[in-house]
Coordinates of N, CA and C and ligand atoms in Angstrom, one line a residue:
X972 N -14.7 -10.8 -2.9 CA -14.7 -9.3 -3.0 C -15.2 -8.7 -1.7
X973 N -14.5 -7.6 -1.3 CA -14.9 -6.9 -0.1 C -15.4 -5.5 -0.5
X974 N -16.5 -5.1 0.0 CA -17.0 -3.7 -0.2 C -16.4 -2.9 0.9
X975 N -15.6 -1.9 0.5 CA -15.0 -1.0 1.5 C -15.8 0.3 1.6
X976 N -16.5 0.5 2.6 CA -17.2 1.8 2.8 C -16.2 2.8 3.4
X977 N -15.9 3.8 2.6 CA -14.6 4.5 2.8 C -14.8 6.0 2.8
X978 N -14.1 6.6 3.8 CA -13.9 8.1 3.7 C -12.4 8.2 3.8
X979 N -11.8 9.2 3.1 CA -10.3 9.2 3.0 C -9.7 9.9 4.3
X980 N -9.9 9.4 5.4 CA -9.4 9.9 6.7 C -8.5 8.7 7.2
X981 N -7.8 9.0 8.3 CA -6.9 7.9 8.8 C -7.6 6.6 9.1
X982 N -8.8 6.7 9.6 CA -9.5 5.4 10.0 C -9.8 4.6 8.7
X983 N -10.1 5.3 7.6 CA -10.3 4.5 6.4 C -9.0 4.1 5.8
X984 N -8.0 4.9 5.9 CA -6.7 4.5 5.3 C -6.1 3.3 5.9
X985 N -6.4 3.1 7.2 CA -5.9 1.8 7.9 C -6.3 0.6 7.1
X986 N -7.6 0.6 6.7 CA -8.2 -0.6 6.0 C -7.7 -0.7 4.6
X987 N -7.6 0.5 3.9 CA -7.1 0.4 2.6 C -5.7 -0.2 2.5
X988 N -4.9 0.2 3.5 CA -3.5 -0.3 3.6 C -3.5 -1.8 3.8
X989 N -4.4 -2.3 4.7 CA -4.5 -3.7 5.0 C -4.9 -4.5 3.7
X990 N -5.9 -4.0 3.0 CA -6.4 -4.6 1.9 C -5.4 -4.7 0.8
X991 N -4.6 -3.6 0.7 CA -3.5 -3.6 -0.3 C -2.4 -4.6 0.1
X992 N -2.2 -4.7 1.4 CA -1.1 -5.6 1.9 C -1.5 -7.1 1.7
X993 N -2.7 -7.4 1.9 CA -3.1 -8.9 1.8 C -3.6 -9.2 0.3
X994 N -3.7 -8.2 -0.5 CA -4.1 -8.5 -1.9 C -5.5 -9.0 -2.0
X995 N -6.3 -8.7 -1.1 CA -7.8 -9.1 -1.2 C -8.5 -8.2 -2.1
X996 N -9.2 -8.7 -3.1 CA -9.9 -7.9 -4.0 C -11.0 -7.0 -3.3
X997 N -11.1 -5.8 -3.6 CA -12.0 -4.9 -2.9 C -12.5 -3.8 -3.9
X998 N -13.7 -3.3 -3.6 CA -14.1 -2.1 -4.3 C -14.5 -1.0 -3.3
X999 N -14.1 0.2 -3.7 CA -14.3 1.3 -2.8 C -15.7 2.0 -3.0
X1000 N -16.4 2.1 -1.9 CA -17.7 2.8 -1.9 C -17.4 4.1 -1.1
X1001 N -17.3 5.3 -1.9 CA -16.8 6.5 -1.2 C -17.9 7.2 -0.5
X1002 N -17.6 7.8 0.6 CA -18.5 8.6 1.4 C -17.9 10.0 1.6
X1003 N -18.7 11.1 1.4 CA -18.2 12.4 1.7 C -18.9 12.7 3.1
X1004 N -18.1 12.7 4.1 CA -18.6 12.9 5.5 C -19.1 14.3 5.7
X1005 N -18.5 15.3 5.0 CA -19.0 16.7 5.2 C -20.4 16.8 4.6
X1006 N -20.6 16.1 3.5 CA -21.9 16.1 2.8 C -23.0 15.2 3.5
X1007 N -22.5 14.4 4.5 CA -23.5 13.6 5.3 C -23.8 12.3 4.7
X1008 N -23.0 11.8 3.8 CA -23.2 10.5 3.2 C -23.4 9.4 4.2
X1009 N -22.7 9.5 5.4 CA -22.7 8.5 6.4 C -23.9 8.5 7.2
X1010 N -24.8 9.4 7.0 CA -26.0 9.6 7.9 C -27.3 8.9 7.3
X1011 N -27.2 8.2 6.2 CA -28.4 7.6 5.6 C -28.8 6.3 6.4
X1012 N -30.1 6.0 6.3 CA -30.6 4.8 6.9 C -29.9 3.5 6.3
X1013 N -29.6 3.6 5.0 CA -29.0 2.4 4.4 C -27.6 2.2 5.0
X1014 N -26.8 3.2 5.3 CA -25.5 3.0 5.9 C -25.7 2.6 7.4
X1015 N -26.7 3.1 8.0 CA -27.0 2.7 9.4 C -27.2 1.2 9.5
X1016 N -27.7 0.6 8.5 CA -27.8 -0.9 8.5 C -26.5 -1.6 8.4
X1017 N -25.5 -0.9 7.9 CA -24.1 -1.5 7.9 C -23.4 -1.1 9.1
X1018 N -23.4 0.1 9.5 CA -22.8 0.5 10.8 C -23.8 1.4 11.6
X1019 N -24.4 0.8 12.6 CA -25.4 1.6 13.4 C -24.8 2.8 14.1
X1020 N -23.5 2.9 14.1 CA -22.8 4.1 14.6 C -22.6 5.2 13.6
X1021 N -22.9 4.9 12.3 CA -22.8 5.8 11.2 C -21.4 6.5 11.1
X1022 N -20.4 5.7 11.3 CA -19.0 6.2 11.0 C -18.3 5.3 10.1
X1023 N -17.4 5.9 9.4 CA -16.5 5.1 8.4 C -15.2 4.8 9.2
X1024 N -14.6 3.7 8.8 CA -14.9 2.7 7.7 C -15.8 1.6 8.2
X1025 N -16.3 0.8 7.2 CA -17.0 -0.4 7.4 C -16.7 -1.3 6.2
X1026 N -16.8 -2.6 6.4 CA -16.6 -3.5 5.2 C -17.8 -4.5 5.2
X1027 N -18.1 -4.9 4.0 CA -19.0 -6.1 3.8 C -18.2 -7.1 3.0
X1028 N -17.9 -8.2 3.6 CA -17.2 -9.3 2.9 C -18.2 -10.2 2.2
X1029 N -18.2 -10.1 0.9 CA -19.2 -10.9 0.1 C -18.8 -12.3 0.0
X1030 N -17.5 -12.6 0.4 CA -17.0 -14.0 0.2 C -16.3 -14.5 1.4
X1031 N -17.1 -14.7 2.5 CA -16.4 -15.1 3.8 C -15.8 -16.5 3.7
X1032 N -14.9 -16.8 4.5 CA -14.2 -18.1 4.4 C -15.1 -19.3 4.7
X1033 N -16.2 -19.1 5.4 CA -17.1 -20.2 5.7 C -18.1 -20.4 4.5
X1034 N -18.0 -19.5 3.5 CA -18.9 -19.6 2.4 C -20.3 -19.2 2.7
X1035 N -20.6 -18.7 3.9 CA -22.0 -18.3 4.2 C -22.3 -16.9 3.7
X1036 N -23.3 -16.3 4.4 CA -23.8 -15.0 4.0 C -22.7 -13.9 4.1
X1037 N -22.9 -12.8 3.4 CA -21.9 -11.7 3.6 C -21.7 -11.3 5.0
X1038 N -20.5 -10.9 5.4 CA -20.2 -10.6 6.8 C -19.9 -9.1 6.8
X1039 N -20.6 -8.4 7.7 CA -20.4 -6.9 7.9 C -19.6 -6.7 9.1
X1040 N -18.6 -5.8 9.0 CA -17.7 -5.5 10.1 C -17.6 -3.9 10.2
X1041 N -17.8 -3.3 11.3 CA -17.5 -1.9 11.5 C -16.5 -1.8 12.7
X1042 N -16.0 -0.6 12.9 CA -14.9 -0.3 13.8 C -13.5 -0.7 13.2
X1043 N -12.7 0.3 13.0 CA -11.4 -0.1 12.3 C -10.6 -1.2 12.9
X1044 N -10.6 -1.2 14.2 CA -9.8 -2.2 14.9 C -10.4 -3.6 14.7
X1045 N -11.7 -3.7 14.7 CA -12.3 -5.0 14.4 C -12.1 -5.4 13.0
X1046 N -12.2 -4.5 12.1 CA -12.0 -4.8 10.6 C -10.6 -5.3 10.4
X1047 N -9.6 -4.6 11.0 CA -8.2 -5.1 10.8 C -8.0 -6.5 11.4
X1048 N -8.6 -6.8 12.5 CA -8.5 -8.1 13.1 C -9.2 -9.1 12.2
X1049 N -10.4 -8.8 11.7 CA -11.1 -9.7 10.8 C -10.3 -10.0 9.6
X1050 N -9.7 -9.0 9.0 CA -8.9 -9.3 7.7 C -7.7 -10.0 8.0
X1051 N -7.1 -9.8 9.2 CA -5.9 -10.5 9.6 C -6.2 -12.0 9.8
X1052 N -7.3 -12.2 10.4 CA -7.7 -13.6 10.6 C -8.1 -14.3 9.3
X1053 N -8.8 -13.6 8.4 CA -9.1 -14.1 7.1 C -7.9 -14.5 6.3
X1054 N -6.9 -13.6 6.3 CA -5.7 -13.8 5.4 C -4.6 -14.6 6.1
X1055 N -4.7 -14.7 7.4 CA -3.6 -15.3 8.2 C -2.4 -14.5 8.2
X1056 N -2.5 -13.2 8.1 CA -1.3 -12.3 8.0 C -1.4 -11.1 8.9
X1057 N -0.3 -10.7 9.4 CA -0.1 -9.5 10.2 C -0.7 -9.5 11.6
X1058 N -1.1 -10.7 12.1 CA -1.5 -10.9 13.5 C -1.1 -12.3 13.9
X1059 N -0.1 -12.4 14.8 CA 0.3 -13.8 15.1 C -0.8 -14.6 15.7
X1060 N -0.7 -15.9 15.6 CA -1.8 -16.8 15.9 C -2.1 -16.9 17.4
X1061 N -1.0 -16.8 18.2 CA -1.2 -17.0 19.7 C -0.1 -16.4 20.5
X1062 N -0.3 -16.5 21.8 CA 0.7 -16.2 22.8 C 1.1 -14.7 22.9
X1063 N 2.3 -14.5 23.3 CA 2.8 -13.1 23.6 C 2.8 -12.3 22.3
X1064 N 3.2 -12.8 21.2 CA 3.2 -11.9 20.0 C 1.8 -11.4 19.6
X1065 N 0.8 -12.3 19.7 CA -0.5 -11.9 19.4 C -1.0 -10.9 20.4
X1066 N -0.7 -11.1 21.7 CA -1.1 -10.2 22.8 C -0.5 -8.8 22.5
X1067 N 0.7 -8.8 22.1 CA 1.4 -7.5 21.9 C 0.7 -6.7 20.7
X1068 N 0.3 -7.4 19.7 CA -0.3 -6.7 18.5 C -1.7 -6.2 19.0
X1069 N -2.5 -7.1 19.7 CA -3.8 -6.6 20.1 C -3.7 -5.5 21.2
X1070 N -2.7 -5.5 22.0 CA -2.5 -4.4 23.0 C -2.3 -3.1 22.3
X1071 N -1.4 -3.1 21.3 CA -1.1 -1.8 20.6 C -2.2 -1.4 19.7
X1072 N -2.9 -2.4 19.1 CA -4.1 -2.1 18.3 C -5.1 -1.4 19.1
X1073 N -5.4 -1.9 20.3 CA -6.4 -1.4 21.2 C -6.0 0.0 21.7
X1074 N -4.7 0.1 22.0 CA -4.2 1.4 22.5 C -4.5 2.5 21.4
X1075 N -4.3 2.1 20.1 CA -4.6 3.1 19.1 C -6.1 3.4 19.0
X1076 N -7.0 2.4 18.9 CA -8.4 2.7 18.7 C -9.1 3.2 19.9
X1077 N -8.6 2.9 21.1 CA -9.2 3.4 22.3 C -8.5 4.6 23.0
X1078 N -7.3 4.9 22.5 CA -6.6 6.0 23.2 C -6.1 7.1 22.1
X1079 N -5.0 6.7 21.4 CA -4.4 7.6 20.5 C -5.4 8.2 19.5
X1080 N -6.3 7.3 18.9 CA -7.2 7.7 17.9 C -8.2 8.8 18.4
X1081 N -9.0 8.4 19.5 CA -9.9 9.4 20.1 C -9.3 10.7 20.6
X1082 N -8.2 10.6 21.2 CA -7.5 11.8 21.7 C -7.0 12.6 20.6
X1083 N -6.4 12.0 19.6 CA -6.0 12.7 18.4 C -7.2 13.4 17.7
X1084 N -8.4 12.7 17.7 CA -9.6 13.2 17.1 C -10.1 14.5 17.8
X1085 N -10.0 14.4 19.2 CA -10.4 15.6 19.9 C -9.4 16.8 19.7
X1086 N -8.2 16.5 19.7 CA -7.2 17.5 19.4 C -7.5 18.2 18.1
X1087 N -7.7 17.3 17.1 CA -8.0 17.8 15.7 C -9.3 18.7 15.8
X1088 N -10.3 18.2 16.5 CA -11.5 18.9 16.5 C -11.3 20.4 17.1
X1089 N -10.7 20.5 18.2 CA -10.6 21.8 18.8 C -9.6 22.7 18.1
X1090 N -8.5 22.1 17.5 CA -7.5 22.9 16.8 C -8.0 23.3 15.4
X1091 N -8.8 22.5 14.8 CA -9.1 22.7 13.4 C -10.5 23.1 13.1
X1092 N -11.5 22.7 13.9 CA -12.9 22.9 13.6 C -13.6 23.8 14.5
X1093 N -13.4 23.7 15.8 CA -14.2 24.4 16.8 C -14.1 25.9 16.7
X1094 N -15.1 26.7 17.1 CA -15.0 28.1 17.1 C -13.8 28.6 18.0
X1095 N -13.3 29.8 17.8 CA -12.2 30.3 18.6 C -12.6 30.3 20.1
X1096 N -11.6 30.4 21.0 CA -11.8 30.6 22.4 C -11.9 29.3 23.2
X1097 N -11.3 28.2 22.6 CA -11.3 26.9 23.3 C -10.0 26.5 23.9
X1098 N -9.3 27.5 24.5 CA -8.0 27.3 24.9 C -7.8 26.1 25.9
X1099 N -8.7 26.0 26.8 CA -8.5 24.9 27.8 C -8.6 23.5 27.0
X1100 N -9.5 23.4 26.1 CA -9.7 22.1 25.4 C -8.5 21.9 24.5
X1101 N -8.0 22.9 23.9 CA -6.8 22.7 23.0 C -5.6 22.3 23.8
X1102 N -5.4 22.9 25.0 CA -4.3 22.6 25.8 C -4.4 21.2 26.3
X1103 N -5.6 20.8 26.8 CA -5.9 19.5 27.3 C -5.6 18.4 26.3
X1104 N -6.1 18.5 25.1 CA -6.0 17.4 24.1 C -4.7 17.4 23.4
X1105 N -4.1 18.6 23.2 CA -2.7 18.5 22.6 C -1.7 18.0 23.6
X1106 N -1.9 18.3 24.8 CA -0.9 17.7 25.8 C -1.1 16.2 25.9
X1107 N -2.4 15.7 25.9 CA -2.6 14.3 26.0 C -2.1 13.6 24.8
X1108 N -2.4 14.2 23.6 CA -1.9 13.6 22.4 C -0.3 13.5 22.4
X1109 N 0.3 14.6 22.9 CA 1.8 14.5 23.0 C 2.2 13.5 24.0
X1110 N 1.5 13.3 25.1 CA 1.9 12.3 26.0 C 1.8 10.9 25.3
X1111 N 0.7 10.7 24.6 CA 0.6 9.4 23.9 C 1.6 9.2 22.9
X1112 N 2.0 10.2 22.2 CA 3.1 10.1 21.2 C 4.4 9.8 21.8
X1113 N 4.6 10.3 23.1 CA 5.8 10.0 23.8 C 5.8 8.5 24.2
X1114 N 4.7 7.9 24.5 CA 4.6 6.5 24.7 C 5.1 5.7 23.5
X1115 N 4.6 6.2 22.3 CA 4.9 5.5 21.1 C 6.4 5.7 20.8
X1116 N 6.9 6.9 21.0 CA 8.4 7.1 20.7 C 9.2 6.2 21.6
X1117 N 8.9 6.1 22.8 CA 9.7 5.2 23.7 C 9.6 3.8 23.3
X1118 N 8.4 3.3 22.9 CA 8.3 2.0 22.4 C 9.2 1.7 21.1
X1119 N 9.2 2.7 20.2 CA 9.9 2.5 19.0 C 11.4 2.7 19.1
X1120 N 11.8 3.3 20.3 CA 13.3 3.3 20.6 C 13.8 1.9 20.8
X1121 N 12.8 1.0 21.2 CA 13.3 -0.4 21.6 C 12.8 -1.4 20.6
X1122 N 12.0 -1.1 19.7 CA 11.3 -2.1 18.9 C 11.3 -1.6 17.4
X1123 N 11.6 -2.5 16.5 CA 11.6 -2.1 15.1 C 10.2 -1.7 14.6
X1124 N 9.2 -2.5 15.0 CA 7.8 -2.1 14.7 C 7.0 -1.9 16.0
X1125 N 5.8 -1.5 15.9 CA 5.1 -1.1 17.2 C 5.0 -2.3 18.1
X1126 N 4.6 -3.5 17.5 CA 4.3 -4.6 18.4 C 5.5 -5.6 18.5
X1127 N 6.7 -5.2 18.0 CA 7.8 -6.1 18.0 C 8.7 -6.1 16.8
X1128 N 9.2 -7.3 16.4 CA 10.1 -7.3 15.3 C 9.4 -7.3 14.0
X1129 N 8.1 -7.6 14.0 CA 7.4 -7.7 12.7 C 6.3 -6.7 12.5
X1130 N 6.2 -6.3 11.3 CA 5.1 -5.3 10.9 C 3.8 -6.0 11.1
X1131 N 2.8 -5.3 11.6 CA 1.5 -5.9 12.0 C 0.4 -4.9 11.8
X1132 N -0.8 -5.4 12.1 CA -2.0 -4.5 12.0 C -1.9 -3.4 13.0
X1133 N -1.1 -3.5 14.0 CA -0.9 -2.4 15.0 C -0.2 -1.2 14.3
X1134 N 0.8 -1.5 13.4 CA 1.4 -0.4 12.7 C 0.4 0.2 11.7
X1135 N -0.4 -0.6 11.1 CA -1.3 -0.1 10.1 C -2.4 0.8 10.8
X1136 N -2.7 0.5 12.0 CA -3.7 1.3 12.8 C -3.1 2.6 13.1
X1137 N -1.8 2.7 13.4 CA -1.2 3.9 14.0 C -0.7 4.8 12.8
X1138 N -0.1 4.2 11.8 CA 0.6 5.0 10.8 C -0.2 6.1 10.1
X1139 N -1.5 5.9 9.7 CA -2.2 7.0 9.0 C -2.5 8.2 9.9
X1140 N -2.7 8.0 11.1 CA -3.0 9.1 12.1 C -1.7 9.9 12.3
X1141 N -0.6 9.1 12.4 CA 0.7 9.8 12.5 C 1.0 10.7 11.3
X1142 N 0.6 10.1 10.1 CA 0.8 10.9 8.9 C 0.0 12.2 9.0
X1143 N -1.3 12.1 9.4 CA -2.1 13.2 9.4 C -1.8 14.2 10.5
X1144 N -1.1 13.8 11.5 CA -0.8 14.7 12.6 C 0.1 15.9 12.2
X1145 N 0.7 15.8 11.0 CA 1.4 16.9 10.4 C 0.5 18.2 10.3
X1146 N -0.7 17.9 9.9 CA -1.7 19.0 9.8 C -1.8 19.8 11.1
X1147 N -1.7 19.1 12.2 CA -1.8 19.8 13.5 C -0.5 20.4 14.0
X1148 N 0.5 20.4 13.1 CA 1.8 21.0 13.5 C 2.6 20.0 14.2
X1149 N 2.2 18.7 14.3 CA 3.0 17.7 15.0 C 3.9 16.9 14.0
X1150 N 5.0 17.5 13.7 CA 5.9 16.8 12.7 C 6.7 15.7 13.4
X1151 N 7.9 15.4 12.9 CA 8.7 14.3 13.4 C 10.0 14.8 14.0
X1152 N 10.3 16.1 13.9 CA 11.6 16.5 14.3 C 12.0 16.1 15.7
X1153 N 11.1 16.1 16.6 CA 11.5 15.8 18.0 C 11.3 14.3 18.3
X1154 N 11.0 13.5 17.3 CA 10.7 12.1 17.5 C 11.5 11.2 16.6
X1155 N 12.8 11.0 16.9 CA 13.7 10.3 15.9 C 13.3 8.8 15.7
X1156 N 12.8 8.2 16.8 CA 12.5 6.7 16.6 C 11.2 6.7 15.8
X1157 N 10.3 7.6 16.0 CA 9.0 7.6 15.2 C 9.4 7.9 13.7
X1158 N 10.3 8.8 13.5 CA 10.7 9.1 12.1 C 11.2 7.9 11.4
X1159 N 12.1 7.1 12.1 CA 12.6 5.9 11.5 C 11.5 4.9 11.1
X1160 N 10.6 4.7 12.1 CA 9.5 3.8 11.8 C 8.5 4.3 10.8
X1161 N 8.3 5.6 10.8 CA 7.3 6.2 9.9 C 7.8 6.0 8.5
X1162 N 9.1 6.2 8.3 CA 9.7 6.1 6.9 C 9.7 4.6 6.5
X1163 N 10.0 3.8 7.4 CA 10.0 2.3 7.1 C 8.7 1.9 6.6
X1164 N 7.6 2.3 7.3 CA 6.3 1.9 6.9 C 5.9 2.6 5.6
X1165 N 6.2 3.9 5.4 CA 5.9 4.6 4.2 C 6.4 4.0 3.0
X1166 N 7.6 3.3 3.1 CA 8.3 2.7 2.0 C 7.6 1.4 1.5
X1167 N 6.7 0.9 2.3 CA 6.1 -0.4 1.9 C 5.2 -0.1 0.6
X1168 N 5.4 -0.9 -0.4 CA 4.6 -0.7 -1.6 C 3.1 -0.6 -1.4
X1169 N 2.6 -1.4 -0.5 CA 1.1 -1.4 -0.2 C 0.7 -0.1 0.4
X1170 N 1.5 0.4 1.2 CA 1.2 1.7 1.9 C 1.2 2.8 0.8
X1171 N 2.2 2.8 0.0 CA 2.3 3.8 -1.1 C 1.1 3.7 -2.0
X1172 N 0.7 2.5 -2.3 CA -0.5 2.4 -3.2 C -1.7 2.9 -2.6
X1173 N -1.9 2.6 -1.3 CA -3.1 3.1 -0.6 C -3.2 4.6 -0.5
X1174 N -2.0 5.3 -0.5 CA -2.0 6.7 -0.3 C -2.2 7.4 -1.6
X1175 N -2.0 6.8 -2.7 CA -2.1 7.5 -4.0 C -3.2 7.1 -5.0
X1176 N -3.8 5.9 -4.7 CA -4.9 5.4 -5.6 C -5.9 6.5 -5.7
X1177 N -6.4 6.7 -6.9 CA -7.4 7.9 -7.1 C -8.6 7.8 -6.2
X1178 N -9.1 6.6 -6.0 CA -10.4 6.5 -5.2 C -10.1 6.4 -3.7
X1179 N -8.8 6.5 -3.3 CA -8.5 6.4 -1.9 C -7.8 7.7 -1.4
X1180 N -7.4 8.5 -2.3 CA -6.6 9.7 -2.0 C -7.4 10.7 -1.1
X1181 N -6.7 11.4 -0.2 CA -7.4 12.3 0.7 C -7.7 13.6 -0.1
X1182 N -8.9 14.1 -0.1 CA -9.2 15.4 -0.8 C -8.7 16.5 0.0
X1183 N -8.4 17.6 -0.7 CA -7.8 18.8 0.0 C -8.6 19.3 1.1
X1184 N -10.0 19.1 0.9 CA -10.8 19.7 2.0 C -10.8 19.0 3.3
X1185 N -10.1 17.8 3.4 CA -10.0 17.2 4.7 C -8.7 17.5 5.4
X1186 N -7.8 18.3 4.8 CA -6.5 18.4 5.4 C -6.2 19.9 5.7
X1187 N -7.2 20.8 5.7 CA -6.9 22.2 6.1 C -6.5 22.3 7.5
X1188 N -5.5 23.1 7.8 CA -5.1 23.4 9.2 C -6.2 24.0 10.1
X1189 N -7.0 24.9 9.4 CA -8.1 25.5 10.1 C -9.3 25.4 9.2
X1190 N -10.2 24.6 9.6 CA -11.3 24.2 8.7 C -12.5 25.2 8.9
X1191 N -13.1 25.6 7.9 CA -14.3 26.5 8.0 C -15.5 25.7 7.3
X1192 N -16.4 25.1 8.1 CA -17.5 24.4 7.5 C -18.7 25.3 7.4
X1193 N -19.5 25.1 6.3 CA -20.8 25.8 6.3 C -21.8 25.2 7.2
X1194 N -22.9 25.8 7.4 CA -23.9 25.3 8.4 C -24.3 23.9 8.2
X1195 N -24.5 23.5 6.9 CA -25.0 22.1 6.7 C -23.8 21.1 7.0
X1196 N -22.6 21.5 6.6 CA -21.5 20.6 6.9 C -21.3 20.4 8.4
X1197 N -21.4 21.5 9.1 CA -21.3 21.5 10.6 C -22.3 20.6 11.2
X1198 N -23.6 20.7 10.7 CA -24.7 19.9 11.2 C -24.4 18.4 10.9
X1199 N -23.9 18.1 9.7 CA -23.6 16.7 9.3 C -22.5 16.1 10.2
X1200 N -21.5 16.9 10.5 CA -20.3 16.4 11.2 C -20.5 16.4 12.7
X1201 N -21.1 17.5 13.2 CA -21.0 17.7 14.7 C -22.3 18.1 15.3
X1202 N -23.4 18.3 14.5 CA -24.6 18.9 15.0 C -25.8 18.1 14.9
X1203 N -27.0 18.7 14.7 CA -28.3 18.1 14.8 C -28.4 16.9 13.8
X1204 N -27.9 17.1 12.5 CA -28.1 16.1 11.5 C -27.3 14.8 11.9
X1205 N -26.2 15.0 12.5 CA -25.3 13.9 12.9 C -26.1 13.1 14.0
X1206 N -26.7 13.7 14.9 CA -27.4 13.0 16.0 C -28.7 12.4 15.5
X1207 N -29.4 13.2 14.6 CA -30.7 12.7 14.1 C -30.6 11.3 13.4
X1208 N -29.4 11.1 12.7 CA -29.2 9.9 12.0 C -29.3 8.7 12.9
X1209 N -28.8 8.8 14.1 CA -28.7 7.7 15.0 C -30.1 7.4 15.6
X1210 N -30.9 8.5 15.8 CA -32.3 8.3 16.3 C -33.2 7.8 15.2
X1211 N -32.8 7.9 13.9 CA -33.6 7.5 12.8 C -34.6 8.5 12.4
X1212 N -34.4 9.8 12.7 CA -35.3 10.9 12.3 C -35.4 11.0 10.8
Ligands
LIG1230 N1 -13.8 4.2 16.4 C1 -14.1 4.4 15.0 C2 -14.0 5.8 14.6 C3 -14.6 6.1 13.2 C4 -14.7 7.5 12.9 O1 -14.7 8.4 13.8 N2 -14.9 7.8 11.6 C5 -15.0 9.2 11.1 C6 -14.0 9.4 10.0 S1 -12.4 9.2 10.5 C7 -16.4 9.5 10.6 O2 -17.0 8.6 10.1 N3 -16.9 10.7 10.8 C8 -18.2 11.1 10.4 C9 -19.1 11.4 11.5 O3 -18.7 11.5 12.7 O4 -20.3 11.6 11.2 C10 -13.2 3.5 14.1 O5 -12.1 3.2 14.6 O6 -13.6 3.0 13.1

């Protein structure tokens, strides 16, 4: 059994998709990040960075103590190694999957996150930041489009954890007005992945579904929610105040 510490955002959805794909039994432990559920000392012992997702594997392959993993890229790799699926064992195919996985967690994800922050949450008057991050996000999506013009899946001929890392964020980019009209190769790939039964299950399961309050085009947080997500409460959790 895997405990999935989960918030219904693209980073959490990556792991839900993988767990559905490999058929590993799991239970969802839901966190409302606007309410600050991620800021508790108890969760800090699971992820000292106080961000979702994280997993605790109660039944590791070596039979030892439960294993805790945080950071979505590390979790995907851990589950791929545990199941022997969606990450080739060696050589160029493995290197390709890890390259694209890292490209997502170190580039596309953070840049998309900043674009989302300035477009959807920040107070008005952030034109430079909006311009900077939407252009960088568009540049990264162009990298992806060109890759998918040549390749069935992101890392090659086979579906992998790199696709699982990228797909949920691509789905949520619609909220920022980034549809698929100008990206034909991405559209082909997006639909191919969406049709997978495991992906469909992860998007509709009651305890995994994204609540409406996470998908508004222009979000208005109250003071407490702002503090939990971006302000004093968010930083205080890391200091242990
Ligand atoms: N690099 C991390 C990013 C995790 C992350 O930013 N999670 C967001 C939800 S998508 C979160 O927990 N936000 C709450 C907060 O920042 O306090 C990963 O890939 O797991």
